[in-house]
PDB file of N, CA and C in Angstrom:
ATOM      1  N   SER A 882       0.835  -1.186   0.000  1.00  0.00           N
ATOM      2  CA  SER A 882       0.000   0.000   0.000  1.00  0.00           C
ATOM      3  C   SER A 882       0.876   1.243   0.000  1.00  0.00           C
ATOM      4  N   ARG A 883       0.350   2.337  -0.462  1.00  0.00           N
ATOM      5  CA  ARG A 883       1.135   3.551  -0.613  1.00  0.00           C
ATOM      6  C   ARG A 883       0.599   4.683   0.264  1.00  0.00           C
ATOM      7  N   GLN A 884       0.320   4.390   1.512  1.00  0.00           N
ATOM      8  CA  GLN A 884      -0.136   5.412   2.432  1.00  0.00           C
ATOM      9  C   GLN A 884       1.054   6.211   2.934  1.00  0.00           C
ATOM     10  N   ALA A 885       0.823   7.485   3.172  1.00  0.00           N
ATOM     11  CA  ALA A 885       1.867   8.322   3.744  1.00  0.00           C
ATOM     12  C   ALA A 885       2.114   7.914   5.194  1.00  0.00           C
ATOM     13  N   THR A 886       3.352   8.021   5.635  1.00  0.00           N
ATOM     14  CA  THR A 886       3.694   7.691   7.008  1.00  0.00           C
ATOM     15  C   THR A 886       3.680   8.941   7.861  1.00  0.00           C
ATOM     16  N   ILE A 887       3.110   8.822   9.039  1.00  0.00           N
ATOM     17  CA  ILE A 887       3.155   9.886  10.034  1.00  0.00           C
ATOM     18  C   ILE A 887       4.188   9.466  11.066  1.00  0.00           C
ATOM     19  N   ASN A 888       5.118  10.341  11.379  1.00  0.00           N
ATOM     20  CA  ASN A 888       6.127  10.065  12.395  1.00  0.00           C
ATOM     21  C   ASN A 888       5.689  10.706  13.701  1.00  0.00           C
ATOM     22  N   ILE A 889       5.645   9.902  14.758  1.00  0.00           N
ATOM     23  CA  ILE A 889       5.217  10.371  16.061  1.00  0.00           C
ATOM     24  C   ILE A 889       6.322  10.089  17.072  1.00  0.00           C
ATOM     25  N   GLY A 890       6.772  11.130  17.756  1.00  0.00           N
ATOM     26  CA  GLY A 890       7.774  10.973  18.814  1.00  0.00           C
ATOM     27  C   GLY A 890       7.087  11.000  20.161  1.00  0.00           C
ATOM     28  N   THR A 891       7.369  10.008  21.006  1.00  0.00           N
ATOM     29  CA  THR A 891       6.821  10.004  22.359  1.00  0.00           C
ATOM     30  C   THR A 891       7.887  10.571  23.289  1.00  0.00           C
ATOM     31  N   ILE A 892       7.600  11.732  23.832  1.00  0.00           N
ATOM     32  CA  ILE A 892       8.545  12.426  24.706  1.00  0.00           C
ATOM     33  C   ILE A 892       7.840  12.737  26.015  1.00  0.00           C
ATOM     34  N   GLY A 893       8.503  12.476  27.125  1.00  0.00           N
ATOM     35  CA  GLY A 893       7.933  12.764  28.429  1.00  0.00           C
ATOM     36  C   GLY A 893       8.868  12.301  29.518  1.00  0.00           C
ATOM     37  N   HIS A 894       8.446  12.472  30.753  1.00  0.00           N
ATOM     38  CA  HIS A 894       9.276  12.102  31.892  1.00  0.00           C
ATOM     39  C   HIS A 894       9.368  10.592  32.021  1.00  0.00           C
ATOM     40  N   VAL A 895      10.389  10.129  32.719  1.00  0.00           N
ATOM     41  CA  VAL A 895      10.616   8.703  32.922  1.00  0.00           C
ATOM     42  C   VAL A 895       9.412   8.067  33.624  1.00  0.00           C
ATOM     43  N   ALA A 896       9.078   6.849  33.216  1.00  0.00           N
ATOM     44  CA  ALA A 896       8.024   6.028  33.830  1.00  0.00           C
ATOM     45  C   ALA A 896       6.634   6.639  33.708  1.00  0.00           C
ATOM     46  N   HIS A 897       6.380   7.372  32.634  1.00  0.00           N
ATOM     47  CA  HIS A 897       5.041   7.910  32.410  1.00  0.00           C
ATOM     48  C   HIS A 897       4.293   7.167  31.317  1.00  0.00           C
ATOM     49  N   GLY A 898       4.837   6.041  30.847  1.00  0.00           N
ATOM     50  CA  GLY A 898       4.098   5.168  29.949  1.00  0.00           C
ATOM     51  C   GLY A 898       4.326   5.360  28.461  1.00  0.00           C
ATOM     52  N   LYS A 899       5.406   6.040  28.067  1.00  0.00           N
ATOM     53  CA  LYS A 899       5.665   6.259  26.632  1.00  0.00           C
ATOM     54  C   LYS A 899       5.835   4.937  25.895  1.00  0.00           C
ATOM     55  N   SER A 900       6.693   4.069  26.402  1.00  0.00           N
ATOM     56  CA  SER A 900       6.947   2.776  25.753  1.00  0.00           C
ATOM     57  C   SER A 900       5.714   1.887  25.799  1.00  0.00           C
ATOM     58  N   THR A 901       4.934   1.983  26.867  1.00  0.00           N
ATOM     59  CA  THR A 901       3.719   1.187  27.008  1.00  0.00           C
ATOM     60  C   THR A 901       2.682   1.582  25.960  1.00  0.00           C
ATOM     61  N   VAL A 902       2.543   2.876  25.708  1.00  0.00           N
ATOM     62  CA  VAL A 902       1.602   3.352  24.688  1.00  0.00           C
ATOM     63  C   VAL A 902       2.030   2.865  23.303  1.00  0.00           C
ATOM     64  N   VAL A 903       3.332   2.974  23.007  1.00  0.00           N
ATOM     65  CA  VAL A 903       3.842   2.519  21.711  1.00  0.00           C
ATOM     66  C   VAL A 903       3.584   1.026  21.546  1.00  0.00           C
ATOM     67  N   LYS A 904       3.828   0.243  22.604  1.00  0.00           N
ATOM     68  CA  LYS A 904       3.600  -1.204  22.516  1.00  0.00           C
ATOM     69  C   LYS A 904       2.117  -1.521  22.323  1.00  0.00           C
ATOM     70  N   ALA A 905       1.248  -0.781  23.005  1.00  0.00           N
ATOM     71  CA  ALA A 905      -0.190  -1.026  22.872  1.00  0.00           C
ATOM     72  C   ALA A 905      -0.675  -0.749  21.453  1.00  0.00           C
ATOM     73  N   LEU A 906      -0.132   0.263  20.807  1.00  0.00           N
ATOM     74  CA  LEU A 906      -0.572   0.629  19.455  1.00  0.00           C
ATOM     75  C   LEU A 906       0.087  -0.197  18.354  1.00  0.00           C
ATOM     76  N   SER A 907       1.353  -0.565  18.567  1.00  0.00           N
ATOM     77  CA  SER A 907       2.088  -1.227  17.490  1.00  0.00           C
ATOM     78  C   SER A 907       2.353  -2.707  17.733  1.00  0.00           C
ATOM     79  N   GLY A 908       2.295  -3.135  18.988  1.00  0.00           N
ATOM     80  CA  GLY A 908       2.642  -4.514  19.308  1.00  0.00           C
ATOM     81  C   GLY A 908       4.137  -4.734  19.414  1.00  0.00           C
ATOM     82  N   VAL A 909       4.926  -3.668  19.320  1.00  0.00           N
ATOM     83  CA  VAL A 909       6.388  -3.761  19.350  1.00  0.00           C
ATOM     84  C   VAL A 909       6.901  -3.239  20.689  1.00  0.00           C
ATOM     85  N   HIS A 910       7.712  -4.046  21.364  1.00  0.00           N
ATOM     86  CA  HIS A 910       8.344  -3.628  22.616  1.00  0.00           C
ATOM     87  C   HIS A 910       9.633  -2.899  22.256  1.00  0.00           C
ATOM     88  N   THR A 911       9.671  -1.582  22.451  1.00  0.00           N
ATOM     89  CA  THR A 911      10.809  -0.774  21.992  1.00  0.00           C
ATOM     90  C   THR A 911      11.999  -0.808  22.936  1.00  0.00           C
ATOM     91  N   VAL A 912      11.800  -1.276  24.169  1.00  0.00           N
ATOM     92  CA  VAL A 912      12.919  -1.422  25.106  1.00  0.00           C
ATOM     93  C   VAL A 912      13.563  -2.764  24.787  1.00  0.00           C
ATOM     94  N   ARG A 913      14.748  -2.746  24.180  1.00  0.00           N
ATOM     95  CA  ARG A 913      15.326  -3.975  23.646  1.00  0.00           C
ATOM     96  C   ARG A 913      16.668  -4.363  24.240  1.00  0.00           C
ATOM     97  N   PHE A 914      17.399  -3.425  24.794  1.00  0.00           N
ATOM     98  CA  PHE A 914      18.753  -3.715  25.244  1.00  0.00           C
ATOM     99  C   PHE A 914      18.757  -4.187  26.689  1.00  0.00           C
ATOM    100  N   LYS A 915      19.712  -5.044  27.038  1.00  0.00           N
ATOM    101  CA  LYS A 915      19.778  -5.653  28.358  1.00  0.00           C
ATOM    102  C   LYS A 915      19.762  -4.601  29.466  1.00  0.00           C
ATOM    103  N   ASN A 916      20.559  -3.557  29.313  1.00  0.00           N
ATOM    104  CA  ASN A 916      20.632  -2.503  30.325  1.00  0.00           C
ATOM    105  C   ASN A 916      19.284  -1.800  30.490  1.00  0.00           C
ATOM    106  N   GLU A 917      18.575  -1.600  29.382  1.00  0.00           N
ATOM    107  CA  GLU A 917      17.253  -0.968  29.437  1.00  0.00           C
ATOM    108  C   GLU A 917      16.241  -1.881  30.139  1.00  0.00           C
ATOM    109  N   LEU A 918      16.290  -3.160  29.818  1.00  0.00           N
ATOM    110  CA  LEU A 918      15.360  -4.114  30.420  1.00  0.00           C
ATOM    111  C   LEU A 918      15.594  -4.243  31.921  1.00  0.00           C
ATOM    112  N   GLU A 919      16.870  -4.269  32.326  1.00  0.00           N
ATOM    113  CA  GLU A 919      17.196  -4.385  33.749  1.00  0.00           C
ATOM    114  C   GLU A 919      16.714  -3.168  34.530  1.00  0.00           C
ATOM    115  N   ARG A 920      16.873  -1.971  33.951  1.00  0.00           N
ATOM    116  CA  ARG A 920      16.512  -0.728  34.645  1.00  0.00           C
ATOM    117  C   ARG A 920      15.082  -0.284  34.334  1.00  0.00           C
ATOM    118  N   ASN A 921      14.434  -0.964  33.363  1.00  0.00           N
ATOM    119  CA  ASN A 921      13.072  -0.635  32.928  1.00  0.00           C
ATOM    120  C   ASN A 921      12.950   0.820  32.463  1.00  0.00           C
ATOM    121  N   ILE A 922      13.930   1.247  31.683  1.00  0.00           N
ATOM    122  CA  ILE A 922      13.925   2.597  31.110  1.00  0.00           C
ATOM    123  C   ILE A 922      14.397   2.531  29.673  1.00  0.00           C
ATOM    124  N   THR A 923      14.063   3.563  28.904  1.00  0.00           N
ATOM    125  CA  THR A 923      14.564   3.686  27.537  1.00  0.00           C
ATOM    126  C   THR A 923      15.827   4.526  27.571  1.00  0.00           C
ATOM    127  N   ILE A 924      16.931   3.962  27.104  1.00  0.00           N
ATOM    128  CA  ILE A 924      18.197   4.699  27.061  1.00  0.00           C
ATOM    129  C   ILE A 924      18.487   5.128  25.632  1.00  0.00           C
ATOM    130  N   LYS A 925      18.268   4.219  24.694  1.00  0.00           N
ATOM    131  CA  LYS A 925      18.451   4.535  23.278  1.00  0.00           C
ATOM    132  C   LYS A 925      17.073   4.714  22.653  1.00  0.00           C
ATOM    133  N   LEU A 926      17.031   5.443  21.559  1.00  0.00           N
ATOM    134  CA  LEU A 926      15.755   5.629  20.864  1.00  0.00           C
ATOM    135  C   LEU A 926      15.189   4.279  20.445  1.00  0.00           C
ATOM    136  N   GLY A 927      13.880   4.115  20.627  1.00  0.00           N
ATOM    137  CA  GLY A 927      13.214   2.908  20.185  1.00  0.00           C
ATOM    138  C   GLY A 927      12.335   3.233  18.986  1.00  0.00           C
ATOM    139  N   TYR A 928      12.182   2.277  18.088  1.00  0.00           N
ATOM    140  CA  TYR A 928      11.401   2.503  16.871  1.00  0.00           C
ATOM    141  C   TYR A 928      10.350   1.407  16.717  1.00  0.00           C
ATOM    142  N   ALA A 929       9.172   1.801  16.252  1.00  0.00           N
ATOM    143  CA  ALA A 929       8.102   0.839  15.992  1.00  0.00           C
ATOM    144  C   ALA A 929       7.210   1.384  14.881  1.00  0.00           C
ATOM    145  N   ASN A 930       6.709   0.488  14.051  1.00  0.00           N
ATOM    146  CA  ASN A 930       5.781   0.866  12.991  1.00  0.00           C
ATOM    147  C   ASN A 930       4.438   0.187  13.242  1.00  0.00           C
ATOM    148  N   ALA A 931       3.376   0.858  12.826  1.00  0.00           N
ATOM    149  CA  ALA A 931       2.024   0.311  13.003  1.00  0.00           C
ATOM    150  C   ALA A 931       1.149   0.777  11.850  1.00  0.00           C
ATOM    151  N   LYS A 932       0.002   0.136  11.734  1.00  0.00           N
ATOM    152  CA  LYS A 932      -1.007   0.548  10.767  1.00  0.00           C
ATOM    153  C   LYS A 932      -2.280   0.879  11.532  1.00  0.00           C
ATOM    154  N   ILE A 933      -2.961   1.943  11.118  1.00  0.00           N
ATOM    155  CA  ILE A 933      -4.223   2.356  11.717  1.00  0.00           C
ATOM    156  C   ILE A 933      -5.340   2.003  10.726  1.00  0.00           C
ATOM    157  N   TYR A 934      -6.379   1.359  11.223  1.00  0.00           N
ATOM    158  CA  TYR A 934      -7.491   0.900  10.399  1.00  0.00           C
ATOM    159  C   TYR A 934      -8.799   1.514  10.880  1.00  0.00           C
ATOM    160  N   LYS A 935      -9.763   1.602   9.965  1.00  0.00           N
ATOM    161  CA  LYS A 935     -11.096   2.095  10.302  1.00  0.00           C
ATOM    162  C   LYS A 935     -12.130   1.239   9.585  1.00  0.00           C
ATOM    163  N   SER A 936     -13.230   0.975  10.294  1.00  0.00           N
ATOM    164  CA  SER A 936     -14.353   0.281   9.687  1.00  0.00           C
ATOM    165  C   SER A 936     -15.366   1.317   9.218  1.00  0.00           C
ATOM    166  N   ASP A 937     -15.830   1.185   7.986  1.00  0.00           N
ATOM    167  CA  ASP A 937     -16.825   2.104   7.441  1.00  0.00           C
ATOM    168  C   ASP A 937     -18.253   1.616   7.663  1.00  0.00           C
ATOM    169  N   ASP A 938     -18.407   0.509   8.377  1.00  0.00           N
ATOM    170  CA  ASP A 938     -19.734  -0.027   8.680  1.00  0.00           C
ATOM    171  C   ASP A 938     -20.478   0.957   9.591  1.00  0.00           C
ATOM    172  N   PRO A 939     -21.663   1.412   9.200  1.00  0.00           N
ATOM    173  CA  PRO A 939     -22.403   2.388  10.015  1.00  0.00           C
ATOM    174  C   PRO A 939     -22.792   1.851  11.396  1.00  0.00           C
ATOM    175  N   LYS A 940     -22.850   0.535  11.559  1.00  0.00           N
ATOM    176  CA  LYS A 940     -23.169  -0.052  12.857  1.00  0.00           C
ATOM    177  C   LYS A 940     -21.973  -0.030  13.806  1.00  0.00           C
ATOM    178  N   CYS A 941     -20.797   0.188  13.274  1.00  0.00           N
ATOM    179  CA  CYS A 941     -19.576   0.206  14.081  1.00  0.00           C
ATOM    180  C   CYS A 941     -19.360   1.616  14.629  1.00  0.00           C
ATOM    181  N   GLN A 942     -19.522   1.773  15.927  1.00  0.00           N
ATOM    182  CA  GLN A 942     -19.419   3.086  16.567  1.00  0.00           C
ATOM    183  C   GLN A 942     -17.999   3.345  17.070  1.00  0.00           C
ATOM    184  N   ARG A 943     -17.660   4.633  17.188  1.00  0.00           N
ATOM    185  CA  ARG A 943     -16.376   5.002  17.777  1.00  0.00           C
ATOM    186  C   ARG A 943     -16.348   4.608  19.233  1.00  0.00           C
ATOM    187  N   PRO A 944     -15.253   4.242  19.797  1.00  0.00           N
ATOM    188  CA  PRO A 944     -13.923   4.082  19.224  1.00  0.00           C
ATOM    189  C   PRO A 944     -13.686   2.708  18.616  1.00  0.00           C
ATOM    190  N   VAL A 945     -14.705   1.831  18.666  1.00  0.00           N
ATOM    191  CA  VAL A 945     -14.547   0.465  18.168  1.00  0.00           C
ATOM    192  C   VAL A 945     -14.250   0.432  16.677  1.00  0.00           C
ATOM    193  N   CYS A 946     -14.683   1.451  15.935  1.00  0.00           N
ATOM    194  CA  CYS A 946     -14.480   1.431  14.484  1.00  0.00           C
ATOM    195  C   CYS A 946     -13.021   1.688  14.102  1.00  0.00           C
ATOM    196  N   TYR A 947     -12.167   2.015  15.072  1.00  0.00           N
ATOM    197  CA  TYR A 947     -10.732   2.187  14.821  1.00  0.00           C
ATOM    198  C   TYR A 947      -9.955   1.093  15.527  1.00  0.00           C
ATOM    199  N   THR A 948      -8.888   0.636  14.902  1.00  0.00           N
ATOM    200  CA  THR A 948      -7.991  -0.327  15.527  1.00  0.00           C
ATOM    201  C   THR A 948      -6.599  -0.140  14.948  1.00  0.00           C
ATOM    202  N   SER A 949      -5.615  -0.699  15.608  1.00  0.00           N
ATOM    203  CA  SER A 949      -4.241  -0.631  15.108  1.00  0.00           C
ATOM    204  C   SER A 949      -3.641  -2.021  15.147  1.00  0.00           C
ATOM    205  N   ALA A 950      -2.594  -2.211  14.356  1.00  0.00           N
ATOM    206  CA  ALA A 950      -1.914  -3.500  14.296  1.00  0.00           C
ATOM    207  C   ALA A 950      -0.490  -3.276  13.807  1.00  0.00           C
ATOM    208  N   SER A 951       0.299  -4.326  13.830  1.00  0.00           N
ATOM    209  CA  SER A 951       1.682  -4.212  13.363  1.00  0.00           C
ATOM    210  C   SER A 951       1.715  -3.883  11.879  1.00  0.00           C
ATOM    211  N   SER A 952       2.833  -3.396  11.437  1.00  0.00           N
ATOM    212  CA  SER A 952       2.960  -2.967  10.045  1.00  0.00           C
ATOM    213  C   SER A 952       2.962  -4.137   9.069  1.00  0.00           C
ATOM    214  N   THR A 953       3.014  -5.370   9.569  1.00  0.00           N
ATOM    215  CA  THR A 953       3.014  -6.536   8.684  1.00  0.00           C
ATOM    216  C   THR A 953       1.605  -7.034   8.367  1.00  0.00           C
ATOM    217  N   LYS A 954       0.607  -6.505   9.060  1.00  0.00           N
ATOM    218  CA  LYS A 954      -0.782  -6.945   8.828  1.00  0.00           C
ATOM    219  C   LYS A 954      -1.267  -6.471   7.453  1.00  0.00           C
ATOM    220  N   GLU A 955      -2.144  -7.251   6.834  1.00  0.00           N
ATOM    221  CA  GLU A 955      -2.677  -6.895   5.521  1.00  0.00           C
ATOM    222  C   GLU A 955      -3.478  -5.592   5.606  1.00  0.00           C
ATOM    223  N   ASP A 956      -3.735  -4.981   4.461  1.00  0.00           N
ATOM    224  CA  ASP A 956      -4.389  -3.674   4.411  1.00  0.00           C
ATOM    225  C   ASP A 956      -5.902  -3.737   4.634  1.00  0.00           C
ATOM    226  N   ASN A 957      -6.519  -4.874   4.411  1.00  0.00           N
ATOM    227  CA  ASN A 957      -7.955  -5.050   4.627  1.00  0.00           C
ATOM    228  C   ASN A 957      -8.173  -6.375   5.339  1.00  0.00           C
ATOM    229  N   PHE A 958      -9.027  -6.375   6.361  1.00  0.00           N
ATOM    230  CA  PHE A 958      -9.309  -7.602   7.096  1.00  0.00           C
ATOM    231  C   PHE A 958     -10.646  -7.466   7.807  1.00  0.00           C
ATOM    232  N   THR A 959     -11.155  -8.579   8.318  1.00  0.00           N
ATOM    233  CA  THR A 959     -12.413  -8.605   9.064  1.00  0.00           C
ATOM    234  C   THR A 959     -12.109  -9.013  10.501  1.00  0.00           C
ATOM    235  N   MET A 960     -12.718  -8.265  11.442  1.00  0.00           N
ATOM    236  CA  MET A 960     -12.543  -8.568  12.863  1.00  0.00           C
ATOM    237  C   MET A 960     -13.857  -8.259  13.570  1.00  0.00           C
ATOM    238  N   ASN A 961     -14.307  -9.168  14.417  1.00  0.00           N
ATOM    239  CA  ASN A 961     -15.557  -8.997  15.173  1.00  0.00           C
ATOM    240  C   ASN A 961     -16.748  -8.685  14.256  1.00  0.00           C
ATOM    241  N   GLY A 962     -16.727  -9.219  13.047  1.00  0.00           N
ATOM    242  CA  GLY A 962     -17.824  -9.021  12.116  1.00  0.00           C
ATOM    243  C   GLY A 962     -17.777  -7.713  11.329  1.00  0.00           C
ATOM    244  N   TYR A 963     -16.754  -6.901  11.539  1.00  0.00           N
ATOM    245  CA  TYR A 963     -16.606  -5.625  10.826  1.00  0.00           C
ATOM    246  C   TYR A 963     -15.423  -5.709   9.869  1.00  0.00           C
ATOM    247  N   LYS A 964     -15.591  -5.106   8.701  1.00  0.00           N
ATOM    248  CA  LYS A 964     -14.498  -5.028   7.734  1.00  0.00           C
ATOM    249  C   LYS A 964     -13.704  -3.759   8.004  1.00  0.00           C
ATOM    250  N   TYR A 965     -12.408  -3.899   8.116  1.00  0.00           N
ATOM    251  CA  TYR A 965     -11.512  -2.769   8.384  1.00  0.00           C
ATOM    252  C   TYR A 965     -10.615  -2.523   7.185  1.00  0.00           C
ATOM    253  N   SER A 966     -10.358  -1.242   6.917  1.00  0.00           N
ATOM    254  CA  SER A 966      -9.473  -0.839   5.820  1.00  0.00           C
ATOM    255  C   SER A 966      -8.374   0.067   6.368  1.00  0.00           C
ATOM    256  N   LEU A 967      -7.232  -0.006   5.741  1.00  0.00           N
ATOM    257  CA  LEU A 967      -6.080   0.791   6.153  1.00  0.00           C
ATOM    258  C   LEU A 967      -6.362   2.283   5.977  1.00  0.00           C
ATOM    259  N   VAL A 968      -6.051   3.051   7.012  1.00  0.00           N
ATOM    260  CA  VAL A 968      -6.187   4.503   6.960  1.00  0.00           C
ATOM    261  C   VAL A 968      -4.814   5.148   6.854  1.00  0.00           C
ATOM    262  N   ARG A 969      -3.850   4.651   7.647  1.00  0.00           N
ATOM    263  CA  ARG A 969      -2.549   5.318   7.708  1.00  0.00           C
ATOM    264  C   ARG A 969      -1.465   4.401   8.276  1.00  0.00           C
ATOM    265  N   HIS A 970      -0.253   4.561   7.768  1.00  0.00           N
ATOM    266  CA  HIS A 970       0.937   3.958   8.373  1.00  0.00           C
ATOM    267  C   HIS A 970       1.481   4.954   9.384  1.00  0.00           C
ATOM    268  N   VAL A 971       1.888   4.463  10.537  1.00  0.00           N
ATOM    269  CA  VAL A 971       2.424   5.325  11.584  1.00  0.00           C
ATOM    270  C   VAL A 971       3.770   4.775  12.020  1.00  0.00           C
ATOM    271  N   SER A 972       4.727   5.673  12.207  1.00  0.00           N
ATOM    272  CA  SER A 972       6.044   5.296  12.697  1.00  0.00           C
ATOM    273  C   SER A 972       6.281   6.006  14.024  1.00  0.00           C
ATOM    274  N   PHE A 973       6.601   5.232  15.069  1.00  0.00           N
ATOM    275  CA  PHE A 973       6.830   5.798  16.402  1.00  0.00           C
ATOM    276  C   PHE A 973       8.318   5.858  16.708  1.00  0.00           C
ATOM    277  N   VAL A 974       8.736   6.939  17.354  1.00  0.00           N
ATOM    278  CA  VAL A 974      10.073   7.059  17.909  1.00  0.00           C
ATOM    279  C   VAL A 974       9.873   7.198  19.409  1.00  0.00           C
ATOM    280  N   ASP A 975      10.307   6.189  20.151  1.00  0.00           N
ATOM    281  CA  ASP A 975      10.162   6.172  21.606  1.00  0.00           C
ATOM    282  C   ASP A 975      11.426   6.780  22.208  1.00  0.00           C
ATOM    283  N   CYS A 976      11.289   7.974  22.781  1.00  0.00           N
ATOM    284  CA  CYS A 976      12.444   8.738  23.275  1.00  0.00           C
ATOM    285  C   CYS A 976      12.697   8.473  24.756  1.00  0.00           C
ATOM    286  N   PRO A 977      13.958   8.626  25.190  1.00  0.00           N
ATOM    287  CA  PRO A 977      14.293   8.449  26.611  1.00  0.00           C
ATOM    288  C   PRO A 977      13.590   9.484  27.475  1.00  0.00           C
ATOM    289  N   GLY A 978      13.351   9.145  28.759  1.00  0.00           N
ATOM    290  CA  GLY A 978      12.631  10.039  29.650  1.00  0.00           C
ATOM    291  C   GLY A 978      13.447  10.664  30.760  1.00  0.00           C
ATOM    292  N   HIS A 979      14.662  10.190  30.997  1.00  0.00           N
ATOM    293  CA  HIS A 979      15.476  10.804  32.046  1.00  0.00           C
ATOM    294  C   HIS A 979      15.958  12.173  31.604  1.00  0.00           C
ATOM    295  N   ASP A 980      16.033  13.105  32.543  1.00  0.00           N
ATOM    296  CA  ASP A 980      16.337  14.504  32.203  1.00  0.00           C
ATOM    297  C   ASP A 980      17.634  14.665  31.415  1.00  0.00           C
ATOM    298  N   ILE A 981      18.690  13.953  31.782  1.00  0.00           N
ATOM    299  CA  ILE A 981      19.965  14.086  31.060  1.00  0.00           C
ATOM    300  C   ILE A 981      19.835  13.508  29.647  1.00  0.00           C
ATOM    301  N   LEU A 982      19.159  12.371  29.546  1.00  0.00           N
ATOM    302  CA  LEU A 982      18.978  11.752  28.225  1.00  0.00           C
ATOM    303  C   LEU A 982      18.047  12.582  27.346  1.00  0.00           C
ATOM    304  N   MET A 983      17.004  13.176  27.952  1.00  0.00           N
ATOM    305  CA  MET A 983      16.102  14.039  27.172  1.00  0.00           C
ATOM    306  C   MET A 983      16.841  15.263  26.656  1.00  0.00           C
ATOM    307  N   ALA A 984      17.701  15.867  27.486  1.00  0.00           N
ATOM    308  CA  ALA A 984      18.460  17.053  27.056  1.00  0.00           C
ATOM    309  C   ALA A 984      19.361  16.688  25.900  1.00  0.00           C
ATOM    310  N   THR A 985      20.026  15.546  25.978  1.00  0.00           N
ATOM    311  CA  THR A 985      20.896  15.106  24.893  1.00  0.00           C
ATOM    312  C   THR A 985      20.084  14.874  23.625  1.00  0.00           C
ATOM    313  N   MET A 986      18.936  14.229  23.767  1.00  0.00           N
ATOM    314  CA  MET A 986      18.094  13.910  22.603  1.00  0.00           C
ATOM    315  C   MET A 986      17.560  15.183  21.957  1.00  0.00           C
ATOM    316  N   LEU A 987      17.120  16.131  22.782  1.00  0.00           N
ATOM    317  CA  LEU A 987      16.545  17.359  22.240  1.00  0.00           C
ATOM    318  C   LEU A 987      17.594  18.264  21.602  1.00  0.00           C
ATOM    319  N   ASN A 988      18.818  18.217  22.130  1.00  0.00           N
ATOM    320  CA  ASN A 988      19.901  19.041  21.591  1.00  0.00           C
ATOM    321  C   ASN A 988      20.587  18.403  20.386  1.00  0.00           C
ATOM    322  N   GLY A 989      20.304  17.145  20.142  1.00  0.00           N
ATOM    323  CA  GLY A 989      20.894  16.463  18.995  1.00  0.00           C
ATOM    324  C   GLY A 989      22.167  15.848  19.383  1.00  0.00           C
TER     325      GLY A 989
END
């Protein structure tokens, strides 16, 4: 599919759920390195891709008419009796939350 990609950076304080939100939307756990897993923090930038889908069925009410899945899922599928179509590709950048790491990330 040839949908435009939206890049979304998750920036915030440590332990406020940035990586958890990315995992919930994309299915990708962005904390990958041993040191990060041991400390339960993001030290290096994490990346995840996802697809956002919408059902055009008039019986499907918000927010149920929207869903997300990994970027490997097909562009059209049926779930819970509703047909879903691809709306957008999304790319997440999961940024570190510690003050020193955030300053480094923001300053380049």
